[in-house]
């Protein structure tokens, strides 16, 4: 405040004071000296008091000035923009931060409408905001975008409040706006929102995947439970198969120690369960296998040779009582972790062996019969062979006689002829001894025979061939046929021969065509039974039909051509007949009759 102003203010105050003074100058002249003295003193004190008050006021004014400057500095340096608006919304003050935000100087901003700097799309909202500021007290906040000098926009958080002094009219007062640049914050928020969305998306994706995996796991668990149930069922089944199996099943470890056995093993070897479990398997073997088994196992495990595993071998076991038991053994191997175990399946083949022995004896007998039959058929040929040396011997003897009768006898010629005679007799002897060898000592017996039993026996001998060549063999036997009186071995030989011929004929037809062989027995009238062997094989050619019973007639590469002629001889010898019907491409039926007991007409 200048000196002049101060003086003027003082004069003005004096005038006002004089006007307010209750006593006039004239009235004051009438005061007594004491009263004047007292008044002067009063004035002096009052003046000093006023000067002191004046001094205090000046100090306060100075302090106010300092505070105002500090406030201005703070106002300008504040990081937040401050704007002061009048009720029309014109800018009346702005701090430096507000200028920096809006990119205009204070002078450029003063007097301008703030709305001018608000982004057009946000202007309506700001207008409403400002109207509310005008009507209500208290702070209000709005986020808007503001335009800058370079036409760019920034997001700003505006907080406005209405300022008024004491009871002053609202219309005359000012409104303050703080401006805070929230562009970065908005960007960060957007980024955070994006990240949030991304995160939400990823989380939901992961949730879906987790859900799927969870479902998969549940399915797996379900499957495992099912498999477990199946396994338990299978184990129960296997256990029942294991216990009920006819074959002996035995499990051993790498050292040959028995881990498990089923009841068949106990039956085969005669040991109890306790005598087997935990004992070495060589207990079940006879010498020398018993001693060698440990080495076999060690060699097997070190060589990793699988040749004994998987194949069926015929071996000997030893019963608890010491007797040897022929067995068929097949081995398999399995591993649990690092340990190997072996499972042996065995079958007691004592009965089979015994049957094989019987069959062999039976076949030997049949072969013998064949030889006998052959002998019969070949007798004429053999007789012819013997006849030749005999004729020669007779001729040589006559020559010798003549030579002896001559004089002198030609001894050299005689010796030569005698040598030839000897050779011929030796030859005849050889033929005869061959015959004797051939016939050997077997004799033929007739007995009461059930033809159906002979058929069954013959079929069992031909069964392997039928299986090998996929031949369907049907047996249609008439039950309770009367017995026949026959040499069972010979008649079985006939049946077998007819079956074998049919099998030969069937193997020559195409493999796709079903191969059928049928054996039937009938009662023929009241005197005979008939047996038929029927096939759908190659059949017999018209030209061959007349020759099939002729000795040595054969159409087979390794055939002898004696079978049918022997069969015919045997059947005729039993009082029956052997015949056949055949059609090329359709098959043949060979059939024979035999008289039933009591009707037999002995022809032998
Ligand atoms: P082999 O069997 O040694 O040939 P066989 O005397 O038993 O001697 O048979 C003579 C021939 O009769 C056979 O080679 C075959 O040509 C014919 N034959 C016999 N049985 C049949 C049959 N069921 N079907 C077709 N041909 C047959």
Coordinates of C-alpha atoms and ligand atoms in Angstrom, one line a residue:
X1 CA 0.0 0.0 0.0
X2 CA 1.5 3.4 -1.0
X3 CA 2.1 6.4 1.3
X4 CA -0.5 8.5 -0.5
X5 CA -3.1 5.9 -0.1
X6 CA -2.3 5.5 3.5
X7 CA -2.7 9.3 4.1
X8 CA -6.0 9.4 2.2
X9 CA -7.3 6.5 4.2
X10 CA -6.3 8.3 7.4
X11 CA -8.1 11.6 6.4
X12 CA -11.1 9.6 5.5
X13 CA -11.1 7.9 8.9
X14 CA -10.6 11.3 10.7
X15 CA -13.6 12.8 9.0
X16 CA -15.7 9.8 9.9
X17 CA -14.5 9.9 13.5
X18 CA -15.2 13.6 13.9
X19 CA -18.7 13.0 12.6
X20 CA -19.2 10.3 15.1
X21 CA -17.8 12.4 18.0
X22 CA -20.6 13.1 20.4
X23 CA -19.2 16.4 21.8
X24 CA -18.6 19.5 19.5
X25 CA -15.5 21.7 19.5
X26 CA -17.4 24.5 21.3
X27 CA -18.6 22.2 24.0
X28 CA -15.0 21.1 24.4
X29 CA -13.8 24.7 25.0
X30 CA -16.0 24.9 28.0
X31 CA -14.0 22.0 29.7
X32 CA -12.2 22.9 32.9
X33 CA -8.4 22.8 33.0
X34 CA -8.4 19.6 35.0
X35 CA -10.8 18.1 32.7
X36 CA -8.7 19.2 29.7
X37 CA -5.5 17.9 31.5
X38 CA -7.2 14.6 32.1
X39 CA -8.5 14.4 28.6
X40 CA -5.1 15.2 27.2
X41 CA -3.6 12.4 29.2
X42 CA -6.4 10.1 28.1
X43 CA -5.7 11.0 24.4
X44 CA -2.0 10.4 24.9
X45 CA -2.6 7.0 26.3
X46 CA -5.1 6.3 23.6
X47 CA -2.7 7.5 20.9
X48 CA 0.1 5.2 22.3
X49 CA -2.3 2.4 22.4
X50 CA -3.4 3.1 18.8
X51 CA 0.2 3.2 17.6
X52 CA 0.9 -0.1 19.3
X53 CA -2.2 -1.5 17.7
X54 CA -1.1 -0.1 14.4
X55 CA 2.3 -1.7 14.8
X56 CA 0.7 -5.0 15.6
X57 CA -1.5 -4.7 12.5
X58 CA 1.5 -3.9 10.3
X59 CA 3.3 -7.0 11.7
X60 CA 0.2 -9.1 11.0
X61 CA -0.1 -7.6 7.5
X62 CA 3.5 -8.6 6.9
X63 CA 2.9 -12.1 8.2
X64 CA -0.1 -12.3 6.0
X65 CA 1.9 -11.2 3.0
X66 CA 4.5 -13.9 3.7
X67 CA 1.8 -16.5 4.2
X68 CA 0.1 -15.4 1.0
X69 CA 3.4 -15.7 -1.0
X70 CA 4.0 -19.1 0.5
X71 CA 0.5 -20.1 -0.4
X72 CA 1.0 -18.8 -4.0
X73 CA 4.2 -20.8 -4.3
X74 CA 2.5 -23.9 -3.0
X75 CA -0.4 -23.2 -5.2
X76 CA 1.8 -23.0 -8.3
X77 CA 4.1 -25.8 -7.4
X78 CA 1.4 -28.2 -6.4
X79 CA 1.5 -31.4 -8.5
X80 CA -2.2 -31.2 -8.9
X81 CA -3.8 -28.6 -11.2
X82 CA -6.0 -26.0 -9.5
X83 CA -8.5 -23.9 -11.4
X84 CA -10.7 -21.2 -10.0
X85 CA -13.9 -20.6 -12.0
X86 CA -16.6 -17.9 -11.6
X87 CA -20.3 -18.8 -11.7
X88 CA -20.3 -18.4 -15.5
X89 CA -17.6 -21.1 -15.6
X90 CA -14.9 -18.8 -16.7
X91 CA -11.4 -19.4 -15.5
X92 CA -10.3 -16.8 -13.0
X93 CA -7.1 -18.4 -11.7
X94 CA -4.9 -21.4 -12.5
X95 CA -1.8 -22.8 -11.0
X96 CA 1.2 -24.0 -13.0
X97 CA 0.2 -27.7 -12.8
X98 CA -3.2 -26.8 -14.4
X99 CA -1.4 -24.8 -17.1
X100 CA 0.9 -27.7 -17.8
X101 CA -2.0 -30.2 -18.0
X102 CA -3.9 -28.0 -20.4
X103 CA -0.7 -26.8 -22.2
X104 CA -1.7 -23.1 -22.0
X105 CA -0.2 -20.2 -20.1
X106 CA -2.1 -18.5 -17.2
X107 CA -2.7 -15.5 -19.4
X108 CA -4.2 -17.7 -22.2
X109 CA -6.4 -19.4 -19.7
X110 CA -7.7 -16.4 -17.7
X111 CA -11.2 -15.3 -18.7
X112 CA -11.8 -18.4 -20.9
X113 CA -14.6 -20.8 -20.3
X114 CA -13.4 -24.1 -18.9
X115 CA -15.9 -26.0 -21.0
X116 CA -14.0 -25.0 -24.1
X117 CA -11.2 -27.3 -23.0
X118 CA -13.5 -30.2 -22.3
X119 CA -13.6 -32.9 -24.9
X120 CA -16.8 -32.5 -26.9
X121 CA -18.3 -35.9 -26.0
X122 CA -17.8 -35.1 -22.3
X123 CA -19.1 -31.5 -22.4
X124 CA -22.7 -32.4 -21.5
X125 CA -21.6 -34.4 -18.5
X126 CA -19.4 -31.6 -17.3
X127 CA -22.1 -29.0 -17.8
X128 CA -24.4 -31.0 -15.5
X129 CA -21.6 -31.5 -13.0
X130 CA -21.0 -27.7 -12.9
X131 CA -24.7 -27.0 -12.5
X132 CA -24.8 -29.3 -9.5
X133 CA -21.7 -27.5 -8.1
X134 CA -23.7 -24.3 -8.3
X135 CA -26.6 -25.6 -6.5
X136 CA -25.1 -27.7 -3.7
X137 CA -22.3 -27.4 -1.4
X138 CA -19.7 -30.1 -0.9
X139 CA -17.3 -31.8 -3.1
X140 CA -18.1 -33.4 -6.4
X141 CA -15.9 -35.6 -8.7
X142 CA -16.1 -36.3 -12.4
X143 CA -13.7 -37.9 -14.8
X144 CA -13.5 -36.2 -18.2
X145 CA -11.2 -35.8 -21.1
X146 CA -9.6 -32.4 -21.8
X147 CA -8.2 -31.0 -25.0
X148 CA -4.7 -29.7 -25.2
X149 CA -3.0 -27.2 -27.5
X150 CA -1.7 -30.0 -29.8
X151 CA -5.3 -31.4 -30.1
X152 CA -4.4 -34.4 -28.0
X153 CA -6.6 -35.5 -25.1
X154 CA -5.8 -36.6 -21.6
X155 CA -8.1 -38.1 -19.0
X156 CA -8.5 -35.9 -16.0
X157 CA -10.1 -36.5 -12.6
X158 CA -11.9 -33.3 -11.6
X159 CA -12.9 -32.5 -8.1
X160 CA -14.9 -29.4 -7.7
X161 CA -16.2 -27.6 -4.8
X162 CA -17.9 -24.3 -4.2
X163 CA -16.2 -21.7 -2.1
X164 CA -17.9 -18.8 -0.5
X165 CA -16.9 -16.3 2.2
X166 CA -19.1 -16.0 5.2
X167 CA -22.6 -15.0 4.2
X168 CA -21.7 -13.6 0.8
X169 CA -24.0 -14.2 -2.1
X170 CA -23.4 -17.6 -3.7
X171 CA -23.5 -15.9 -7.1
X172 CA -20.6 -13.8 -6.3
X173 CA -18.3 -16.5 -5.2
X174 CA -15.9 -18.8 -6.9
X175 CA -15.6 -22.5 -7.7
X176 CA -12.5 -24.5 -7.4
X177 CA -11.5 -27.4 -9.5
X178 CA -8.6 -29.7 -8.9
X179 CA -7.3 -31.5 -12.0
X180 CA -5.5 -34.8 -11.8
X181 CA -4.0 -36.4 -14.9
X182 CA -5.3 -40.0 -14.7
X183 CA -4.3 -41.0 -18.3
X184 CA -1.5 -43.3 -17.1
X185 CA -3.7 -44.5 -14.3
X186 CA -6.5 -45.2 -16.9
X187 CA -4.0 -46.9 -19.2
X188 CA -2.8 -48.9 -16.2
X189 CA -6.4 -49.7 -15.3
X190 CA -7.1 -50.7 -18.9
X191 CA -4.0 -52.8 -18.9
X192 CA -5.0 -54.3 -15.6
X193 CA -8.5 -54.9 -17.0
X194 CA -7.1 -56.5 -20.1
X195 CA -4.8 -58.6 -18.0
X196 CA -7.7 -59.4 -15.8
X197 CA -9.8 -60.4 -18.7
X198 CA -6.9 -62.4 -20.1
X199 CA -6.4 -64.0 -16.7
X200 CA -10.1 -64.7 -16.4
X201 CA -10.0 -66.2 -19.8
X202 CA -6.9 -68.3 -19.0
X203 CA -8.4 -69.3 -15.7
X204 CA -11.6 -70.3 -17.3
X205 CA -9.6 -72.2 -20.0
X206 CA -7.6 -73.9 -17.3
X207 CA -10.8 -74.6 -15.4
X208 CA -12.3 -76.2 -18.5
X209 CA -9.1 -78.2 -18.9
X210 CA -9.0 -79.1 -15.3
X211 CA -12.7 -80.1 -15.6
X212 CA -11.9 -82.3 -18.6
X213 CA -8.9 -83.8 -16.9
X214 CA -10.9 -84.3 -13.8
X215 CA -13.6 -86.0 -15.9
X216 CA -10.9 -88.1 -17.6
X217 CA -9.5 -89.0 -14.2
X218 CA -12.9 -90.0 -13.0
X219 CA -13.4 -92.0 -16.1
X220 CA -10.0 -93.6 -15.6
X221 CA -10.9 -94.4 -12.0
X222 CA -14.2 -95.8 -13.1
X223 CA -12.3 -97.9 -15.7
X224 CA -9.8 -99.0 -13.2
X225 CA -12.6 -100.0 -10.8
X226 CA -14.2 -101.9 -13.6
X227 CA -10.9 -103.5 -14.5
X228 CA -10.3 -104.2 -10.9
X229 CA -13.7 -105.9 -10.7
X230 CA -12.9 -107.8 -13.9
X231 CA -9.5 -108.7 -12.6
X232 CA -11.0 -110.0 -9.4
X233 CA -13.6 -112.0 -11.5
X234 CA -10.8 -113.3 -13.7
X235 CA -8.7 -114.2 -10.7
X236 CA -11.7 -116.0 -9.2
X237 CA -12.2 -117.8 -12.6
X238 CA -8.6 -118.6 -12.9
X239 CA -8.5 -119.9 -9.4
X240 CA -11.4 -122.2 -10.0
X241 CA -9.8 -123.3 -13.3
X242 CA -6.5 -123.8 -11.5
X243 CA -8.1 -125.9 -8.8
X244 CA -10.4 -127.8 -11.1
X245 CA -8.0 -128.4 -14.0
X246 CA -7.4 -132.0 -14.9
X247 CA -3.8 -131.0 -15.8
X248 CA -1.4 -130.5 -13.0
X249 CA -0.3 -126.9 -12.7
X250 CA 2.8 -126.0 -10.7
X251 CA 4.7 -122.8 -10.3
X252 CA 8.3 -122.5 -9.3
X253 CA 10.7 -119.6 -8.8
X254 CA 14.2 -119.1 -10.3
X255 CA 15.7 -121.5 -7.7
X256 CA 13.2 -124.3 -8.5
X257 CA 11.3 -123.8 -5.3
X258 CA 7.6 -124.7 -5.6
X259 CA 5.3 -121.7 -5.1
X260 CA 2.0 -123.2 -5.9
X261 CA 0.4 -126.5 -7.0
X262 CA -3.2 -127.5 -7.8
X263 CA -5.0 -130.6 -6.7
X264 CA -4.1 -132.4 -9.9
X265 CA -0.4 -132.3 -9.1
X266 CA -1.2 -133.8 -5.7
X267 CA -3.2 -136.6 -7.4
X268 CA -0.5 -137.3 -9.9
X269 CA 2.5 -137.4 -7.5
X270 CA 0.9 -138.5 -4.3
X271 CA 2.4 -135.7 -2.1
X272 CA 0.4 -133.5 0.2
X273 CA 0.4 -129.7 -0.3
X274 CA 2.7 -129.2 2.6
X275 CA 5.2 -131.7 1.2
X276 CA 5.4 -129.7 -2.0
X277 CA 5.1 -125.9 -1.3
X278 CA 8.5 -124.5 -0.4
X279 CA 10.3 -127.6 -1.6
X280 CA 12.5 -128.0 -4.7
X281 CA 10.6 -129.2 -7.7
X282 CA 13.3 -131.9 -8.4
X283 CA 11.5 -133.9 -5.7
X284 CA 9.1 -134.8 -8.4
X285 CA 11.8 -136.1 -10.8
X286 CA 13.6 -139.4 -11.0
X287 CA 17.3 -139.8 -11.2
X288 CA 19.3 -138.5 -13.2
X289 CA 17.0 -135.5 -14.0
X290 CA 16.6 -134.8 -10.2
X291 CA 20.3 -134.0 -9.9
X292 CA 20.6 -132.1 -13.2
X293 CA 17.5 -129.8 -12.8
X294 CA 19.3 -127.1 -10.9
X295 CA 21.9 -126.8 -13.7
X296 CA 19.2 -126.7 -16.3
X297 CA 17.5 -123.8 -14.6
X298 CA 20.8 -121.9 -14.1
X299 CA 21.8 -122.4 -17.8
X300 CA 18.4 -121.4 -18.9
X301 CA 18.4 -118.2 -16.9
X302 CA 21.9 -117.3 -18.0
X303 CA 21.4 -118.2 -21.7
X304 CA 17.9 -116.8 -22.0
X305 CA 17.0 -119.6 -24.3
X306 CA 13.3 -119.9 -24.8
X307 CA 13.4 -123.3 -26.5
X308 CA 12.0 -125.3 -23.5
X309 CA 9.3 -122.6 -22.9
X310 CA 6.2 -123.0 -25.1
X311 CA 6.8 -126.6 -26.3
X312 CA 5.2 -129.8 -25.0
X313 CA 7.7 -132.4 -24.0
X314 CA 7.3 -135.9 -22.9
X315 CA 9.1 -136.4 -19.6
X316 CA 9.2 -138.8 -16.6
X317 CA 8.1 -137.8 -13.2
X318 CA 8.4 -139.8 -9.9
X319 CA 5.5 -140.6 -7.7
X320 CA 6.0 -140.4 -3.9
X321 CA 6.0 -144.2 -3.8
X322 CA 8.9 -144.3 -6.3
X323 CA 7.1 -145.4 -9.5
X324 CA 7.9 -143.6 -12.7
X325 CA 5.0 -141.6 -14.2
X326 CA 5.2 -140.6 -17.9
X327 CA 4.0 -137.0 -18.3
X328 CA 3.5 -134.4 -21.0
X329 CA 4.9 -131.1 -19.8
X330 CA 4.6 -127.6 -21.2
X331 CA 6.3 -124.6 -19.6
X332 CA 5.6 -120.9 -19.6
X333 CA 7.6 -118.1 -17.9
X334 CA 6.4 -114.9 -16.4
X335 CA 8.1 -112.1 -14.5
X336 CA 7.1 -110.1 -11.4
X337 CA 9.5 -107.2 -11.1
X338 CA 13.0 -108.6 -11.6
X339 CA 12.1 -112.1 -10.5
X340 CA 11.3 -114.9 -13.0
X341 CA 8.8 -117.6 -12.4
X342 CA 7.9 -120.7 -14.4
X343 CA 4.5 -122.4 -14.7
X344 CA 4.5 -126.0 -15.7
X345 CA 1.4 -127.7 -16.9
X346 CA 1.5 -131.5 -16.8
X347 CA -0.6 -134.4 -17.7
X348 CA -0.3 -137.9 -16.5
X349 CA 0.0 -139.9 -19.8
X350 CA 0.3 -143.3 -18.3
X351 CA -3.0 -144.4 -19.7
X352 CA -2.3 -142.9 -23.1
X353 CA 1.1 -144.7 -23.1
X354 CA -0.6 -148.0 -22.2
X355 CA -3.2 -147.5 -25.0
X356 CA -0.5 -146.6 -27.5
X357 CA 1.2 -149.9 -26.5
X358 CA -2.0 -151.8 -27.1
X359 CA -2.7 -150.0 -30.4
X360 CA 0.8 -150.9 -31.5
X361 CA 0.2 -154.5 -30.7
X362 CA -3.1 -154.3 -32.5
X363 CA -1.5 -152.7 -35.5
X364 CA 1.2 -155.4 -35.5
X365 CA -1.5 -158.0 -35.5
X366 CA -3.3 -156.2 -38.4
X367 CA 0.0 -156.0 -40.3
X368 CA 0.4 -159.7 -39.7
X369 CA -3.1 -160.4 -41.1
X370 CA -2.2 -158.3 -44.1
X371 CA 0.9 -160.3 -44.6
X372 CA -1.2 -163.5 -44.3
X373 CA -3.7 -162.2 -46.8
X374 CA -0.9 -161.1 -49.0
X375 CA 0.6 -164.5 -48.8
X376 CA -2.7 -166.1 -49.9
X377 CA -2.9 -163.8 -52.9
X378 CA 0.8 -164.1 -53.6
X379 CA 0.8 -167.9 -53.2
X380 CA 0.4 -168.5 -56.9
X381 CA 3.2 -166.1 -57.7
X382 CA 5.4 -167.7 -55.1
X383 CA 4.5 -171.2 -56.3
X384 CA 5.5 -170.1 -59.7
X385 CA 8.8 -168.8 -58.3
X386 CA 9.4 -172.1 -56.5
X387 CA 8.1 -174.1 -59.5
X388 CA 10.8 -172.6 -61.7
X389 CA 13.8 -173.9 -59.6
X390 CA 12.1 -177.2 -59.1
X391 CA 11.5 -177.6 -62.8
X392 CA 15.2 -176.7 -63.4
X393 CA 16.3 -179.2 -60.7
X394 CA 14.2 -181.9 -62.4
X395 CA 15.7 -181.1 -65.8
X396 CA 19.3 -180.9 -64.3
X397 CA 18.7 -184.3 -62.6
X398 CA 17.7 -185.9 -65.9
X399 CA 20.8 -184.4 -67.5
X400 CA 23.0 -185.8 -64.7
X401 CA 21.4 -189.2 -65.1
X402 CA 22.1 -189.2 -68.8
X403 CA 25.7 -188.0 -68.2
X404 CA 26.2 -190.8 -65.6
X405 CA 24.8 -193.3 -68.1
X406 CA 27.4 -192.3 -70.8
X407 CA 30.8 -194.0 -70.9
X408 CA 33.0 -192.6 -69.7
X409 CA 30.9 -190.2 -67.8
X410 CA 31.7 -186.5 -68.5
X411 CA 32.6 -185.7 -64.9
X412 CA 33.5 -182.1 -65.6
X413 CA 30.1 -181.5 -67.2
X414 CA 28.5 -183.5 -64.4
X415 CA 30.1 -181.3 -61.8
X416 CA 28.9 -178.2 -63.6
X417 CA 25.3 -179.4 -63.8
X418 CA 25.3 -180.5 -60.2
X419 CA 26.5 -177.0 -59.2
X420 CA 23.6 -175.5 -61.1
X421 CA 21.2 -178.0 -59.5
X422 CA 22.5 -177.0 -56.1
X423 CA 22.0 -173.3 -57.0
X424 CA 18.4 -173.9 -58.1
X425 CA 17.6 -175.9 -54.9
X426 CA 19.1 -173.1 -52.8
X427 CA 17.0 -170.6 -54.6
X428 CA 13.8 -172.7 -54.0
X429 CA 14.8 -173.0 -50.3
X430 CA 15.2 -169.2 -50.0
X431 CA 11.8 -168.6 -51.5
X432 CA 10.3 -171.0 -49.0
X433 CA 12.1 -169.6 -46.0
X434 CA 11.1 -166.1 -47.0
X435 CA 7.5 -167.4 -47.1
X436 CA 7.9 -169.0 -43.7
X437 CA 9.3 -165.8 -42.3
X438 CA 6.4 -163.9 -43.8
X439 CA 3.7 -166.1 -42.4
X440 CA 5.4 -166.6 -39.0
X441 CA 3.4 -168.4 -36.4
X442 CA 0.1 -166.5 -36.0
X443 CA -3.2 -168.4 -36.1
X444 CA -6.7 -167.2 -37.0
X445 CA -9.4 -167.4 -34.4
X446 CA -13.1 -167.0 -34.8
X447 CA -15.2 -165.4 -32.0
X448 CA -18.5 -163.8 -31.4
X449 CA -18.2 -160.3 -32.6
X450 CA -20.2 -157.1 -32.5
X451 CA -19.7 -155.5 -35.9
X452 CA -20.3 -152.0 -34.4
X453 CA -17.4 -152.4 -32.0
X454 CA -15.1 -153.3 -34.9
X455 CA -16.3 -150.2 -36.7
X456 CA -15.4 -148.0 -33.6
X457 CA -12.0 -149.6 -33.3
X458 CA -11.2 -149.1 -37.0
X459 CA -12.4 -145.5 -36.9
X460 CA -10.2 -144.7 -33.9
X461 CA -7.2 -145.9 -36.0
X462 CA -8.2 -143.7 -38.9
X463 CA -9.2 -140.6 -36.9
X464 CA -5.8 -138.9 -37.1
X465 CA -6.0 -139.0 -41.0
X466 CA -9.5 -137.7 -41.0
X467 CA -8.5 -134.7 -38.9
X468 CA -5.4 -134.1 -40.9
X469 CA -7.3 -134.0 -44.2
X470 CA -10.4 -132.2 -42.9
X471 CA -12.7 -135.2 -43.5
X472 CA -16.1 -135.1 -41.8
X473 CA -16.6 -138.7 -40.6
X474 CA -20.2 -139.7 -39.8
X475 CA -20.9 -143.0 -38.1
X476 CA -24.5 -144.3 -38.4
X477 CA -24.6 -147.6 -36.6
X478 CA -27.8 -149.6 -36.1
X479 CA -28.0 -150.4 -32.4
X480 CA -28.3 -153.9 -31.1
X481 CA -27.3 -155.7 -34.2
X482 CA -27.0 -159.5 -33.9
X483 CA -23.5 -160.9 -33.4
X484 CA -21.4 -162.4 -36.1
X485 CA -18.9 -165.2 -35.9
X486 CA -15.7 -163.9 -37.3
X487 CA -12.0 -163.3 -36.9
X488 CA -12.3 -159.8 -35.4
X489 CA -8.8 -158.8 -36.5
X490 CA -9.4 -159.8 -40.1
X491 CA -12.8 -158.0 -40.3
X492 CA -11.4 -154.9 -38.7
X493 CA -8.6 -155.1 -41.2
X494 CA -11.2 -155.1 -44.0
X495 CA -13.1 -152.1 -42.5
X496 CA -9.9 -150.2 -42.0
X497 CA -8.8 -150.9 -45.6
X498 CA -12.1 -149.6 -47.0
X499 CA -11.9 -146.5 -44.8
X500 CA -8.3 -145.9 -45.9
X501 CA -9.2 -146.2 -49.6
X502 CA -12.1 -143.7 -49.1
X503 CA -9.7 -141.3 -47.3
X504 CA -7.3 -141.6 -50.3
X505 CA -10.1 -140.9 -52.7
X506 CA -11.3 -137.9 -50.6
X507 CA -7.9 -136.3 -50.4
X508 CA -7.8 -136.0 -54.2
X509 CA -10.9 -133.7 -54.4
X510 CA -10.6 -129.9 -54.2
X511 CA -10.0 -128.7 -50.6
X512 CA -13.1 -126.3 -50.7
X513 CA -15.4 -129.2 -51.3
X514 CA -16.6 -130.7 -48.0
X515 CA -15.1 -134.2 -47.6
X516 CA -17.6 -136.6 -46.2
X517 CA -17.1 -140.2 -45.1
X518 CA -20.0 -142.2 -43.8
X519 CA -19.9 -145.6 -42.2
X520 CA -23.2 -147.4 -41.7
X521 CA -24.3 -150.8 -40.4
X522 CA -27.7 -152.5 -41.1
X523 CA -29.5 -155.6 -40.5
X524 CA -30.0 -157.1 -43.9
X525 CA -33.2 -159.3 -43.8
X526 CA -32.9 -161.8 -41.0
X527 CA -29.7 -163.5 -42.0
X528 CA -27.0 -161.0 -42.5
X529 CA -25.7 -157.7 -41.5
X530 CA -24.3 -155.1 -44.0
X531 CA -21.6 -152.5 -43.5
X532 CA -21.2 -149.6 -45.9
X533 CA -18.3 -147.3 -46.3
X534 CA -19.4 -144.3 -48.4
X535 CA -17.4 -141.3 -49.6
X536 CA -17.9 -138.3 -51.9
X537 CA -14.4 -138.8 -53.3
X538 CA -12.9 -139.1 -56.8
X539 CA -15.0 -142.1 -57.8
X540 CA -14.0 -145.0 -60.0
X541 CA -13.7 -144.9 -63.8
X542 CA -15.9 -147.3 -65.8
X543 CA -12.7 -149.0 -67.2
X544 CA -11.2 -149.4 -63.8
X545 CA -14.4 -150.8 -62.1
X546 CA -13.7 -154.3 -63.5
X547 CA -10.2 -154.3 -62.1
X548 CA -10.4 -153.0 -58.6
X549 CA -10.5 -156.5 -57.0
X550 CA -7.7 -157.8 -59.2
X551 CA -4.4 -158.3 -57.3
X552 CA -1.8 -155.7 -57.9
X553 CA -4.3 -153.3 -59.6
X554 CA -3.6 -149.8 -58.2
X555 CA -4.0 -146.2 -59.3
X556 CA -1.9 -144.9 -56.4
X557 CA 1.8 -144.0 -56.8
X558 CA 2.8 -146.0 -53.7
X559 CA -0.1 -148.5 -53.8
X560 CA 0.3 -152.2 -53.8
X561 CA -3.1 -153.0 -55.3
X562 CA -3.6 -156.0 -52.9
X563 CA -5.9 -154.4 -50.4
X564 CA -9.3 -154.9 -52.1
X565 CA -8.4 -158.4 -53.3
X566 CA -7.4 -159.4 -49.8
X567 CA -10.6 -157.8 -48.4
X568 CA -12.7 -159.8 -50.9
X569 CA -10.9 -163.0 -50.0
X570 CA -11.5 -162.4 -46.3
X571 CA -15.1 -161.5 -46.6
X572 CA -15.8 -164.5 -48.9
X573 CA -14.0 -166.7 -46.4
X574 CA -16.4 -165.4 -43.7
X575 CA -19.4 -166.3 -45.9
X576 CA -20.1 -162.8 -47.1
X577 CA -19.8 -160.6 -50.2
X578 CA -17.9 -157.4 -50.9
X579 CA -19.2 -155.1 -53.6
X580 CA -19.1 -151.5 -54.6
X581 CA -21.0 -148.7 -56.4
X582 CA -19.2 -145.8 -57.8
X583 CA -19.7 -142.7 -60.0
X584 CA -16.8 -140.6 -61.2
X585 CA -16.9 -137.2 -59.5
X586 CA -19.6 -138.2 -57.0
X587 CA -17.9 -140.9 -54.9
X588 CA -18.0 -144.6 -54.1
X589 CA -19.7 -146.9 -51.7
X590 CA -18.0 -150.2 -50.8
X591 CA -20.3 -152.6 -48.8
X592 CA -20.0 -156.1 -47.5
X593 CA -22.4 -158.6 -45.9
X594 CA -21.6 -161.1 -43.2
X595 CA -24.0 -163.9 -42.0
X596 CA -25.2 -163.5 -38.4
X597 CA -24.5 -166.3 -35.9
X598 CA -26.5 -169.3 -36.7
X599 CA -26.8 -168.4 -40.3
X600 CA -23.1 -168.8 -41.0
X601 CA -22.3 -171.0 -43.9
X602 CA -18.8 -172.2 -43.3
X603 CA -16.7 -172.0 -46.5
X604 CA -13.3 -172.4 -44.9
Ligands
LIG1 P1 -4.3 -149.8 -53.2 O1 -5.1 -149.1 -52.2 O2 -3.0 -150.2 -52.8 O3 -4.3 -149.1 -54.5 P2 -6.6 -151.5 -53.3 O4 -6.7 -152.9 -53.8 O5 -7.0 -151.2 -52.0 O6 -5.1 -151.1 -53.5 O7 -7.4 -150.6 -54.3 C1 -7.2 -150.7 -55.7 C2 -7.7 -149.5 -56.4 O8 -9.1 -149.3 -56.4 C3 -7.1 -148.2 -55.9 O9 -5.8 -147.9 -56.4 C4 -8.2 -147.2 -56.4 O10 -7.9 -146.8 -57.8 C5 -9.4 -148.0 -56.4 N1 -10.3 -147.7 -55.2 C6 -10.4 -148.4 -54.1 N2 -11.3 -147.8 -53.3 C7 -11.7 -146.7 -53.8 C8 -12.5 -145.6 -53.5 N3 -13.2 -145.6 -52.3 N4 -12.7 -144.6 -54.4 C9 -12.1 -144.6 -55.5 N5 -11.2 -145.5 -55.9 C10 -11.0 -146.6 -55.1

